Short mmCIF file of C-alpha atoms in Angstrom, two decimals:
data_model
loop_
_atom_site.label_atom_id
_atom_site.label_comp_id
_atom_site.label_asym_id
_atom_site.label_seq_id
_atom_site.Cartn_x
_atom_site.Cartn_y
_atom_site.Cartn_z
CA UNK A 1 -138.93 -32.51 -20.58
CA UNK A 2 -141.98 -30.35 -21.40
CA UNK A 3 -140.38 -27.86 -23.77
CA UNK A 4 -143.56 -25.76 -24.02
CA UNK A 5 -143.12 -24.88 -20.35
CA UNK A 6 -139.78 -23.32 -21.23
CA UNK A 7 -141.23 -21.09 -23.97
CA UNK A 8 -142.61 -17.71 -22.89
CA UNK A 9 -145.84 -16.45 -24.45
CA UNK A 10 -145.93 -12.72 -25.11
CA UNK A 11 -149.21 -11.18 -26.26
CA UNK A 12 -149.32 -8.43 -28.91
CA UNK A 13 -145.73 -8.74 -30.19
CA UNK A 14 -144.57 -7.63 -32.71
CA UNK A 15 -148.08 -6.28 -33.26
CA UNK A 16 -151.50 -6.31 -31.63
CA UNK A 17 -153.28 -9.66 -31.80
CA UNK A 18 -150.15 -11.79 -32.22
CA UNK A 19 -149.12 -14.16 -29.44
CA UNK A 20 -145.34 -14.34 -29.76
CA UNK A 21 -143.60 -17.57 -28.77
CA UNK A 22 -140.42 -16.35 -27.10
CA UNK A 23 -137.71 -19.02 -27.21
CA UNK A 24 -135.10 -16.98 -25.30
CA UNK A 25 -136.34 -18.48 -22.02
CA UNK A 26 -135.71 -21.94 -23.46
CA UNK A 27 -132.30 -21.06 -24.91
CA UNK A 28 -131.00 -19.68 -21.62
CA UNK A 29 -131.95 -22.89 -19.80
CA UNK A 30 -129.02 -25.30 -20.34
CA UNK A 31 -131.12 -28.45 -19.93
CA UNK A 32 -133.86 -27.24 -22.29
CA UNK A 33 -131.45 -25.92 -24.93
CA UNK A 34 -129.41 -29.12 -24.66
CA UNK A 35 -132.56 -31.23 -24.97
CA UNK A 36 -133.59 -29.46 -28.20
CA UNK A 37 -130.14 -29.86 -29.79
CA UNK A 38 -130.01 -33.51 -28.68
CA UNK A 39 -133.40 -34.26 -30.22
CA UNK A 40 -132.39 -32.71 -33.54
CA UNK A 41 -129.08 -34.56 -33.44
CA UNK A 42 -130.79 -37.89 -32.76
CA UNK A 43 -133.19 -37.30 -35.65
CA UNK A 44 -130.51 -36.49 -38.20
CA UNK A 45 -127.52 -38.56 -37.07
CA UNK A 46 -128.36 -41.39 -39.45
CA UNK A 47 -129.85 -39.26 -42.24
CA UNK A 48 -127.80 -38.53 -45.29
CA UNK A 49 -127.12 -34.82 -44.78
CA UNK A 50 -124.22 -32.91 -46.33
CA UNK A 51 -124.79 -29.39 -45.01
CA UNK A 52 -126.95 -27.66 -42.40
CA UNK A 53 -128.39 -24.27 -43.36
CA UNK A 54 -129.75 -21.84 -40.79
CA UNK A 55 -132.15 -19.01 -41.59
CA UNK A 56 -131.20 -15.60 -40.16
CA UNK A 57 -131.22 -14.86 -37.27
CA UNK A 58 -132.76 -17.30 -34.80
CA UNK A 59 -132.33 -20.20 -37.20
CA UNK A 60 -128.56 -19.71 -36.89
CA UNK A 61 -128.68 -20.71 -33.22
CA UNK A 62 -130.11 -24.18 -33.70
CA UNK A 63 -128.50 -24.84 -37.08
CA UNK A 64 -124.99 -24.02 -35.86
CA UNK A 65 -125.19 -26.22 -32.77
CA UNK A 66 -126.64 -29.03 -34.87
CA UNK A 67 -124.12 -28.71 -37.72
CA UNK A 68 -121.31 -29.05 -35.22
CA UNK A 69 -122.92 -32.08 -33.56
CA UNK A 70 -123.42 -33.78 -36.93
CA UNK A 71 -119.91 -32.91 -38.11
CA UNK A 72 -121.30 -30.98 -41.09
CA UNK A 73 -120.72 -27.54 -42.55
CA UNK A 74 -122.97 -24.60 -41.73
CA UNK A 75 -124.58 -22.33 -44.35
CA UNK A 76 -126.21 -18.99 -43.50
CA UNK A 77 -129.38 -18.02 -45.38
CA UNK A 78 -129.41 -14.26 -44.88
CA UNK A 79 -131.38 -11.08 -45.28
CA UNK A 80 -130.53 -8.97 -48.33
CA UNK A 81 -127.16 -7.24 -48.58
CA UNK A 82 -125.40 -9.12 -45.78
CA UNK A 83 -123.41 -11.69 -47.74
CA UNK A 84 -120.20 -10.33 -49.27
CA UNK A 85 -119.58 -12.65 -52.26
CA UNK A 86 -121.76 -13.53 -55.23
CA UNK A 87 -125.28 -14.42 -54.08
CA UNK A 88 -128.51 -15.85 -55.37
CA UNK A 89 -131.67 -14.28 -54.10
CA UNK A 90 -135.33 -15.29 -53.81
CA UNK A 91 -138.18 -12.89 -53.14
CA UNK A 92 -141.32 -13.96 -51.28
CA UNK A 93 -144.63 -12.37 -50.37
CA UNK A 94 -145.46 -10.98 -46.94
CA UNK A 95 -148.90 -9.90 -45.79
CA UNK A 96 -148.00 -6.43 -47.04
CA UNK A 97 -145.14 -6.19 -49.53
CA UNK A 98 -142.29 -8.61 -50.10
CA UNK A 99 -139.07 -9.75 -48.50
CA UNK A 100 -135.99 -11.56 -49.78
CA UNK A 101 -133.44 -14.13 -48.64
CA UNK A 102 -129.96 -14.68 -50.04
CA UNK A 103 -127.35 -17.39 -50.11
CA UNK A 104 -123.84 -17.46 -51.57
CA UNK A 105 -123.84 -19.15 -54.98
CA UNK A 106 -120.97 -21.35 -53.84
CA UNK A 107 -122.53 -22.31 -50.49
CA UNK A 108 -123.77 -25.63 -51.83
CA UNK A 109 -122.08 -28.17 -54.09
CA UNK A 110 -124.14 -29.75 -56.83
CA UNK A 111 -126.12 -32.63 -55.37
CA UNK A 112 -125.51 -31.70 -51.71
CA UNK A 113 -128.30 -32.74 -49.39
CA UNK A 114 -129.08 -29.65 -47.32
CA UNK A 115 -130.98 -29.70 -44.03
CA UNK A 116 -132.78 -26.35 -43.59
CA UNK A 117 -133.39 -25.14 -40.04
CA UNK A 118 -135.47 -22.31 -38.64
CA UNK A 119 -136.81 -21.71 -35.17
CA UNK A 120 -140.44 -21.26 -36.24
CA UNK A 121 -142.81 -22.35 -39.02
CA UNK A 122 -145.51 -19.68 -39.40
CA UNK A 123 -146.80 -19.02 -42.93
CA UNK A 124 -143.84 -20.85 -44.49
CA UNK A 125 -142.86 -18.06 -46.88
CA UNK A 126 -139.28 -17.74 -45.69
CA UNK A 127 -138.66 -21.48 -45.66
CA UNK A 128 -140.15 -21.88 -49.13
CA UNK A 129 -137.80 -19.17 -50.42
CA UNK A 130 -134.85 -20.89 -48.70
CA UNK A 131 -135.79 -24.19 -50.40
CA UNK A 132 -135.82 -22.39 -53.76
CA UNK A 133 -132.34 -21.01 -53.00
CA UNK A 134 -130.95 -24.46 -52.23
CA UNK A 135 -132.39 -25.90 -55.42
CA UNK A 136 -131.20 -23.01 -57.59
CA UNK A 137 -127.71 -23.51 -56.14
CA UNK A 138 -127.84 -27.15 -57.27
CA UNK A 139 -128.56 -28.73 -53.90
CA UNK A 140 -131.35 -30.96 -52.66
CA UNK A 141 -133.55 -30.14 -49.67
CA UNK A 142 -133.12 -33.04 -47.26
CA UNK A 143 -135.73 -31.69 -44.85
CA UNK A 144 -137.26 -28.45 -43.56
CA UNK A 145 -136.90 -28.56 -39.80
CA UNK A 146 -138.35 -26.31 -37.11
CA UNK A 147 -138.28 -26.10 -33.36
CA UNK A 148 -141.84 -24.69 -33.31
CA UNK A 149 -144.76 -24.99 -35.71
CA UNK A 150 -147.79 -22.71 -35.51
CA UNK A 151 -150.22 -25.17 -37.09
CA UNK A 152 -153.10 -22.68 -37.50
CA UNK A 153 -151.07 -20.69 -40.02
CA UNK A 154 -150.87 -23.71 -42.35
CA UNK A 155 -147.25 -23.09 -43.33
CA UNK A 156 -146.91 -26.79 -44.18
CA UNK A 157 -148.97 -26.27 -47.29
CA UNK A 158 -146.42 -23.88 -48.72
CA UNK A 159 -143.57 -26.38 -48.35
CA UNK A 160 -145.59 -29.55 -49.00
CA UNK A 161 -143.14 -30.72 -51.69
CA UNK A 162 -140.47 -31.29 -49.02
CA UNK A 163 -139.97 -33.39 -45.93
CA UNK A 164 -141.00 -31.41 -42.85
CA UNK A 165 -140.24 -31.88 -39.17
CA UNK A 166 -141.32 -29.75 -36.24
CA UNK A 167 -140.43 -30.48 -32.62
CA UNK A 168 -143.14 -28.49 -30.82
CA UNK A 169 -146.57 -27.81 -32.32
CA UNK A 170 -149.02 -25.11 -31.20
CA UNK B 1 -105.12 -26.37 -39.41
CA UNK B 2 -104.42 -22.94 -40.94
CA UNK B 3 -107.78 -21.26 -40.36
CA UNK B 4 -106.78 -18.15 -42.31
CA UNK B 5 -106.68 -20.29 -45.44
CA UNK B 6 -110.37 -21.04 -44.90
CA UNK B 7 -111.37 -17.37 -44.66
CA UNK B 8 -112.15 -15.59 -47.91
CA UNK B 9 -110.93 -12.02 -48.41
CA UNK B 10 -113.33 -9.76 -50.28
CA UNK B 11 -112.16 -6.28 -51.25
CA UNK B 12 -114.46 -3.25 -51.07
CA UNK B 13 -117.27 -4.79 -48.98
CA UNK B 14 -119.48 -3.40 -47.53
CA UNK B 15 -117.83 -0.24 -48.88
CA UNK B 16 -114.84 0.84 -50.94
CA UNK B 17 -111.50 0.42 -49.18
CA UNK B 18 -112.64 -2.25 -46.73
CA UNK B 19 -111.21 -5.76 -47.02
CA UNK B 20 -113.99 -7.99 -45.71
CA UNK B 21 -113.02 -11.23 -43.95
CA UNK B 22 -115.71 -13.66 -45.11
CA UNK B 23 -116.12 -16.53 -42.65
CA UNK B 24 -118.81 -18.36 -44.65
CA UNK B 25 -116.12 -20.36 -46.44
CA UNK B 26 -114.81 -21.50 -43.06
CA UNK B 27 -118.26 -22.29 -41.65
CA UNK B 28 -119.22 -24.48 -44.59
CA UNK B 29 -116.06 -26.57 -44.16
CA UNK B 30 -116.90 -29.19 -41.50
CA UNK B 31 -113.29 -29.64 -40.38
CA UNK B 32 -112.61 -25.91 -40.12
CA UNK B 33 -115.91 -25.12 -38.37
CA UNK B 34 -115.37 -28.07 -36.04
CA UNK B 35 -111.81 -26.93 -35.32
CA UNK B 36 -112.98 -23.44 -34.31
CA UNK B 37 -115.71 -24.77 -32.00
CA UNK B 38 -113.28 -27.29 -30.50
CA UNK B 39 -110.70 -24.58 -29.78
CA UNK B 40 -113.27 -22.39 -28.05
CA UNK B 41 -114.56 -25.39 -26.09
CA UNK B 42 -111.06 -26.34 -24.95
CA UNK B 43 -110.38 -22.77 -23.83
CA UNK B 44 -113.54 -22.45 -21.75
CA UNK B 45 -114.19 -25.99 -20.51
CA UNK B 46 -112.43 -25.32 -17.20
CA UNK B 47 -113.37 -21.64 -16.87
CA UNK B 48 -116.15 -20.64 -14.55
CA UNK B 49 -118.81 -19.62 -17.07
CA UNK B 50 -122.56 -19.53 -16.36
CA UNK B 51 -123.95 -18.33 -19.69
CA UNK B 52 -122.74 -17.81 -23.26
CA UNK B 53 -124.00 -14.69 -25.05
CA UNK B 54 -123.81 -14.30 -28.82
CA UNK B 55 -124.00 -10.97 -30.62
CA UNK B 56 -126.42 -10.82 -33.56
CA UNK B 57 -126.13 -12.26 -36.16
CA UNK B 58 -122.83 -14.02 -36.86
CA UNK B 59 -121.98 -14.18 -33.16
CA UNK B 60 -125.00 -16.46 -32.72
CA UNK B 61 -123.34 -19.16 -34.81
CA UNK B 62 -120.26 -19.65 -32.66
CA UNK B 63 -121.92 -18.84 -29.34
CA UNK B 64 -124.73 -21.36 -29.84
CA UNK B 65 -122.41 -24.23 -30.79
CA UNK B 66 -120.15 -23.36 -27.86
CA UNK B 67 -122.97 -22.98 -25.30
CA UNK B 68 -124.19 -26.45 -26.20
CA UNK B 69 -120.69 -27.93 -25.95
CA UNK B 70 -120.13 -26.33 -22.54
CA UNK B 71 -123.59 -27.33 -21.29
CA UNK B 72 -124.53 -23.70 -20.68
CA UNK B 73 -127.47 -21.50 -21.60
CA UNK B 74 -127.40 -19.20 -24.64
CA UNK B 75 -128.29 -15.49 -24.54
CA UNK B 76 -128.92 -13.44 -27.68
CA UNK B 77 -127.65 -9.84 -27.74
CA UNK B 78 -129.82 -8.33 -30.46
CA UNK B 79 -130.40 -5.35 -32.67
CA UNK B 80 -133.14 -2.97 -31.52
CA UNK B 81 -136.79 -4.06 -31.56
CA UNK B 82 -136.20 -7.81 -31.97
CA UNK B 83 -136.61 -9.03 -28.40
CA UNK B 84 -140.23 -9.40 -27.29
CA UNK B 85 -140.04 -9.02 -23.49
CA UNK B 86 -138.66 -6.22 -21.32
CA UNK B 87 -135.20 -5.21 -22.51
CA UNK B 88 -132.26 -3.09 -21.53
CA UNK B 89 -130.53 -1.18 -24.27
CA UNK B 90 -127.12 0.41 -24.80
CA UNK B 91 -126.31 2.90 -27.55
CA UNK B 92 -122.84 3.16 -29.06
CA UNK B 93 -121.12 5.39 -31.58
CA UNK B 94 -120.47 4.43 -35.19
CA UNK B 95 -118.28 6.34 -37.62
CA UNK B 96 -121.42 8.21 -38.64
CA UNK B 97 -124.33 8.14 -36.20
CA UNK B 98 -125.11 5.58 -33.51
CA UNK B 99 -126.37 2.04 -33.12
CA UNK B 100 -127.85 0.09 -30.26
CA UNK B 101 -127.88 -3.45 -28.84
CA UNK B 102 -130.49 -4.97 -26.55
CA UNK B 103 -130.80 -7.84 -24.11
CA UNK B 104 -133.74 -9.12 -22.09
CA UNK B 105 -133.58 -7.77 -18.51
CA UNK B 106 -134.05 -11.32 -17.22
CA UNK B 107 -131.43 -12.91 -19.51
CA UNK B 108 -128.81 -12.90 -16.76
CA UNK B 109 -129.09 -13.72 -13.07
CA UNK B 110 -127.30 -11.49 -10.60
CA UNK B 111 -123.65 -12.56 -10.41
CA UNK B 112 -123.75 -14.79 -13.51
CA UNK B 113 -120.41 -15.02 -15.29
CA UNK B 114 -121.20 -14.37 -18.97
CA UNK B 115 -118.91 -15.27 -21.85
CA UNK B 116 -119.51 -12.84 -24.73
CA UNK B 117 -118.89 -14.10 -28.26
CA UNK B 118 -118.72 -12.35 -31.61
CA UNK B 119 -117.18 -13.39 -34.88
CA UNK B 120 -115.04 -10.27 -35.31
CA UNK B 121 -113.34 -7.59 -33.22
CA UNK B 122 -113.09 -4.42 -35.29
CA UNK B 123 -113.47 -1.08 -33.45
CA UNK B 124 -114.92 -2.82 -30.40
CA UNK B 125 -118.01 -0.60 -30.14
CA UNK B 126 -120.57 -3.40 -30.28
CA UNK B 127 -118.72 -5.58 -27.79
CA UNK B 128 -118.25 -2.67 -25.36
CA UNK B 129 -122.01 -2.04 -25.51
CA UNK B 130 -122.67 -5.75 -24.93
CA UNK B 131 -120.40 -5.69 -21.86
CA UNK B 132 -122.37 -2.71 -20.52
CA UNK B 133 -125.59 -4.67 -21.04
CA UNK B 134 -124.31 -7.67 -19.09
CA UNK B 135 -123.18 -5.47 -16.21
CA UNK B 136 -126.41 -3.47 -16.11
CA UNK B 137 -128.32 -6.75 -15.94
CA UNK B 138 -126.27 -7.69 -12.87
CA UNK B 139 -123.89 -10.12 -14.57
CA UNK B 140 -120.11 -10.25 -14.80
CA UNK B 141 -118.20 -10.37 -18.08
CA UNK B 142 -116.09 -13.53 -17.93
CA UNK B 143 -114.36 -12.78 -21.24
CA UNK B 144 -114.89 -11.09 -24.61
CA UNK B 145 -114.10 -13.73 -27.21
CA UNK B 146 -113.72 -13.44 -30.97
CA UNK B 147 -112.92 -15.72 -33.85
CA UNK B 148 -111.14 -12.88 -35.69
CA UNK B 149 -109.41 -9.70 -34.50
CA UNK B 150 -108.50 -6.88 -36.87
CA UNK B 151 -105.60 -5.57 -34.80
CA UNK B 152 -105.11 -2.34 -36.80
CA UNK B 153 -108.50 -1.06 -35.67
CA UNK B 154 -107.41 -1.18 -32.02
CA UNK B 155 -110.72 -2.51 -30.74
CA UNK B 156 -108.92 -3.97 -27.71
CA UNK B 157 -108.49 -0.48 -26.28
CA UNK B 158 -112.26 -0.01 -26.06
CA UNK B 159 -112.73 -3.21 -24.02
CA UNK B 160 -109.44 -3.07 -22.08
CA UNK B 161 -111.24 -3.47 -18.73
CA UNK B 162 -112.19 -7.06 -19.66
CA UNK B 163 -110.45 -10.31 -20.49
CA UNK B 164 -110.10 -10.64 -24.25
CA UNK B 165 -109.43 -13.64 -26.47
CA UNK B 166 -109.17 -13.79 -30.24
CA UNK B 167 -108.44 -16.93 -32.21
CA UNK B 168 -107.19 -15.44 -35.49
CA UNK B 169 -105.44 -12.07 -35.70
CA UNK B 170 -104.98 -9.97 -38.85
#
């Protein structure tokens, strides 16, 4: 299946000059969504993975379906202020200003191998921060995994210390 | 399995006087997370469902795993400004002020039976707005389905025109 055909391209979103890769057209197509989850499942079925972490919000979609398929627990990596118990937090740079991601301190057991999932690799800032969270919580990053990679933005460089997988590359 | 044992109770979050039901402890437990997805799958396997819609953000987790299990497409119901293509939008009342949820106009085909999923039924405002979205897009609400229902808040009254299912009731 040509997954790129299922992704809608939307010019100038969220701002002028950006071509947004809209995955909602893929997600609503049962064969395409199933194909993506199956490919991730095949890739990780024989890996040593203890937990699957999804990055808010679109990362939750793929990570949750995959965690269930692999018979693993699911961890949310969230925007600030959303998690109710004790958290650890990592700040990262945006083009203008900074942003932050959080994880519960008890989300990961020491030595757990955590598979990190997001829908899209752009500049890599969010994923790098999520890797820092996993390590600070005592876990190991098994792999950083994406449905889509925007290769021009060179996000791989920012997470070059980790294993990286992307299913669809633009 | 006693799922309530897997849910963590956190007093005074997000504000004083509220006992927050934290599902992250359930989600990270593979048996508990698997049990929840299995129960939803068993309930809906023989229902006539065309699409599964998840409400941002925690609703995405259960809805995505379930959509995959049922072999259906996934639709995100999102907070304002997140969806890149043409949307429809429904405003609803909060205790102070209003909020809004959005869906792509083309998320649902006319006559599609849509299963709506969220993690928690509290006052029912968000789910009622999501039901309005589905109907305005031409779809039918197959059921409003929740992992947790806070019965004291009487959210059922707000969505009484629809089928309702909740897995865990407090």
